[in-house]
GROMACS .gro file of C-alpha atoms in nm:
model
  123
    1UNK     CA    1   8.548   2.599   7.570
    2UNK     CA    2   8.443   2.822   7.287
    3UNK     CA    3   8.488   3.222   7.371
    4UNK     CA    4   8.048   3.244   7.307
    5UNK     CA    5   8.021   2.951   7.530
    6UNK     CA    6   8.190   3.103   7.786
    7UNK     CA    7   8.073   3.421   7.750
    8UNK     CA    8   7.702   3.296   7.793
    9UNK     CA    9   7.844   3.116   8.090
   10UNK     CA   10   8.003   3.421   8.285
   11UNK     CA   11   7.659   3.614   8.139
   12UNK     CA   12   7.442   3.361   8.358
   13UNK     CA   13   7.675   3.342   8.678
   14UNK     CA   14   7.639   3.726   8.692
   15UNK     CA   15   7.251   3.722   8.716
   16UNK     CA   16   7.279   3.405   9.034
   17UNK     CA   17   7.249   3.528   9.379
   18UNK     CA   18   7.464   3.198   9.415
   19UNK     CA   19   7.674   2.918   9.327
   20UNK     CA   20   7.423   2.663   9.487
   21UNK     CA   21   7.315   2.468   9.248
   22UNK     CA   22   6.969   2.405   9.406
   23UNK     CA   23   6.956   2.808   9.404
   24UNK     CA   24   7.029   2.792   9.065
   25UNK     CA   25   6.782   2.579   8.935
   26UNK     CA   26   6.551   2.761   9.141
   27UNK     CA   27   6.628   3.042   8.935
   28UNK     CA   28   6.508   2.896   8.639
   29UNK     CA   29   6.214   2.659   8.752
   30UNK     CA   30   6.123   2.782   9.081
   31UNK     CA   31   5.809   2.920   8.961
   32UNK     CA   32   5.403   2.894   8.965
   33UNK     CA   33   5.430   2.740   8.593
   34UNK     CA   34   5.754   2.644   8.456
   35UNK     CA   35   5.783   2.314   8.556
   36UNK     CA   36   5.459   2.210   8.444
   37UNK     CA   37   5.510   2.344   8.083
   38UNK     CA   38   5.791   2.094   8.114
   39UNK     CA   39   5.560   1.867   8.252
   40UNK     CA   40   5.349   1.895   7.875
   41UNK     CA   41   5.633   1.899   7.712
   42UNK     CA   42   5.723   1.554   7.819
   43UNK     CA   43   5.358   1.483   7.789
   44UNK     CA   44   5.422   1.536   7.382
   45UNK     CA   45   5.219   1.840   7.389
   46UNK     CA   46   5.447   2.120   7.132
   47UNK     CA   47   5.268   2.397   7.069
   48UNK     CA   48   5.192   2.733   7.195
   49UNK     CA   49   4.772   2.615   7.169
   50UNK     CA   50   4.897   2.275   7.330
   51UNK     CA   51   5.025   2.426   7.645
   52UNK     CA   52   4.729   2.709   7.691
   53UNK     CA   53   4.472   2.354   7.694
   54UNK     CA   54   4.628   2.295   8.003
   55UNK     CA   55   4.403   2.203   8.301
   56UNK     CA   56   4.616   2.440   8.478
   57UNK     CA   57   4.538   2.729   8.251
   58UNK     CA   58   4.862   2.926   8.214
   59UNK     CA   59   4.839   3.315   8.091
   60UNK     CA   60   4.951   3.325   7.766
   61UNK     CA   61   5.175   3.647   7.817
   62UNK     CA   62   5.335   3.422   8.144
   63UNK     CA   63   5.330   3.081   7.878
   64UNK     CA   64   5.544   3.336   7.633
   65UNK     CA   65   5.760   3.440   7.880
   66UNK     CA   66   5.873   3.110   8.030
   67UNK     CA   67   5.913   2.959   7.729
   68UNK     CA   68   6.144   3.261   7.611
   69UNK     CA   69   6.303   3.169   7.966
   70UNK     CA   70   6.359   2.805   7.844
   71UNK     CA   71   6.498   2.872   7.520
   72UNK     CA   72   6.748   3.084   7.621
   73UNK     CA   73   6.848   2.849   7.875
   74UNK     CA   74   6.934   2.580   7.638
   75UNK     CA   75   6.601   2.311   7.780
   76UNK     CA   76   6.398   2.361   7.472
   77UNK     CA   77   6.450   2.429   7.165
   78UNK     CA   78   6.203   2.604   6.851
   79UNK     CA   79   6.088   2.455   6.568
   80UNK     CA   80   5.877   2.480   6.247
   81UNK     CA   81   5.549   2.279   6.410
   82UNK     CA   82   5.556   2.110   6.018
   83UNK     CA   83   5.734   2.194   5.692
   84UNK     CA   84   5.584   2.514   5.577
   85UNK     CA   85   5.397   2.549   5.871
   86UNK     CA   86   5.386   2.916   6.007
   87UNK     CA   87   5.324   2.772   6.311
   88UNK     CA   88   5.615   2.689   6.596
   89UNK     CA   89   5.687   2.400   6.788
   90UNK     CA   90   5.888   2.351   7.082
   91UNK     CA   91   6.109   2.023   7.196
   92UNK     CA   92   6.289   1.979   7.501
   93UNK     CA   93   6.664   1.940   7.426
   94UNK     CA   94   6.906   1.691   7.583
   95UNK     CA   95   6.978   1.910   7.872
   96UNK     CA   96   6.568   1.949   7.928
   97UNK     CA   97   6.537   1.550   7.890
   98UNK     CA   98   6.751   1.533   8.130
   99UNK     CA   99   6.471   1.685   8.371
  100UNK     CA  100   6.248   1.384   8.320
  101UNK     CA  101   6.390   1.169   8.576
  102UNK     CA  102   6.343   1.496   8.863
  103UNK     CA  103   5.973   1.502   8.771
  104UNK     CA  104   5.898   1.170   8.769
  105UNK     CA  105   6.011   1.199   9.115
  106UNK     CA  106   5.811   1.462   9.216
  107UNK     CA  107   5.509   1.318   9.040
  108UNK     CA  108   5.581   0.975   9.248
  109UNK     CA  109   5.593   1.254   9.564
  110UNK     CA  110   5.277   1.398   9.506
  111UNK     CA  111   5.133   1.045   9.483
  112UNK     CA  112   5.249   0.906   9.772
  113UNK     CA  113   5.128   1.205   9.991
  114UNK     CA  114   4.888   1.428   9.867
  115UNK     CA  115   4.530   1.259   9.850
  116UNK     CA  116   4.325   1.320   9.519
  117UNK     CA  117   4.627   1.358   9.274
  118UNK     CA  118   4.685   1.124   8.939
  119UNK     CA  119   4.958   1.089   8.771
  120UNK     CA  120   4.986   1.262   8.400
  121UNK     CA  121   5.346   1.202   8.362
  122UNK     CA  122   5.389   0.829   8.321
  123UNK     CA  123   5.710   0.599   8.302
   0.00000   0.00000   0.00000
């Protein structure tokens, strides 16, 4: 493993209160908003305007931090929303795809037993 790789690595064990790995992803999702700017990014929404035109109407100063939260945690990833553009777009990475399957779960969940939900997340 490369010494910056495992430097991040020991960097992010010393913030965990644990080596539970549903405590861990808890750290990093277990909040009001972040799954469901996960949930738009899956949706193809990409930019910072995308996500605020959510029916769920995140704060843009919480929107910036999460997504700060995300990049640094390797599940998206920033990009030029065009060529030129001044504009940035944001893509989940392999290790954020790799969410899709956990909230197409939880989507199927939320239909099966709480009345008056649709789903947005299809597939």
């Amino acid at each position: 493993m490369p010494a910056a790789r495992k430097a991040a690595r020991h960097s992010e064990n010393a913030r965990r209160r644990s080596p539970c790995p549903v405590a861990c992803a808890l750290d990093i999702f277990g909040d009001r908003w972040t799954l469901l700017v996960i949930r738009d990014l899956m949706l193809g929404r990409s930019r910072f305007k995308d996500f605020t035109a959510s029916p769920e109407s995140v704060p843009t100063n919480i929107l910036s931090e999460r997504l700060r939260r995300l990049l640094a945690h390797g599940i998206v990833e920033q990009l030029p929303a065009a060529e030129g553009a001044k504009h940035l777009a944001y893509k989940l990475t392999v290790k954020g795809e790799a969410l899709r399957p956990v909230l197409k779960a939880m989507r199927q969940w939320g239909l099966d037993w709480e009345k008056g939900t649709k789903a947005a997340l299809e597939g």
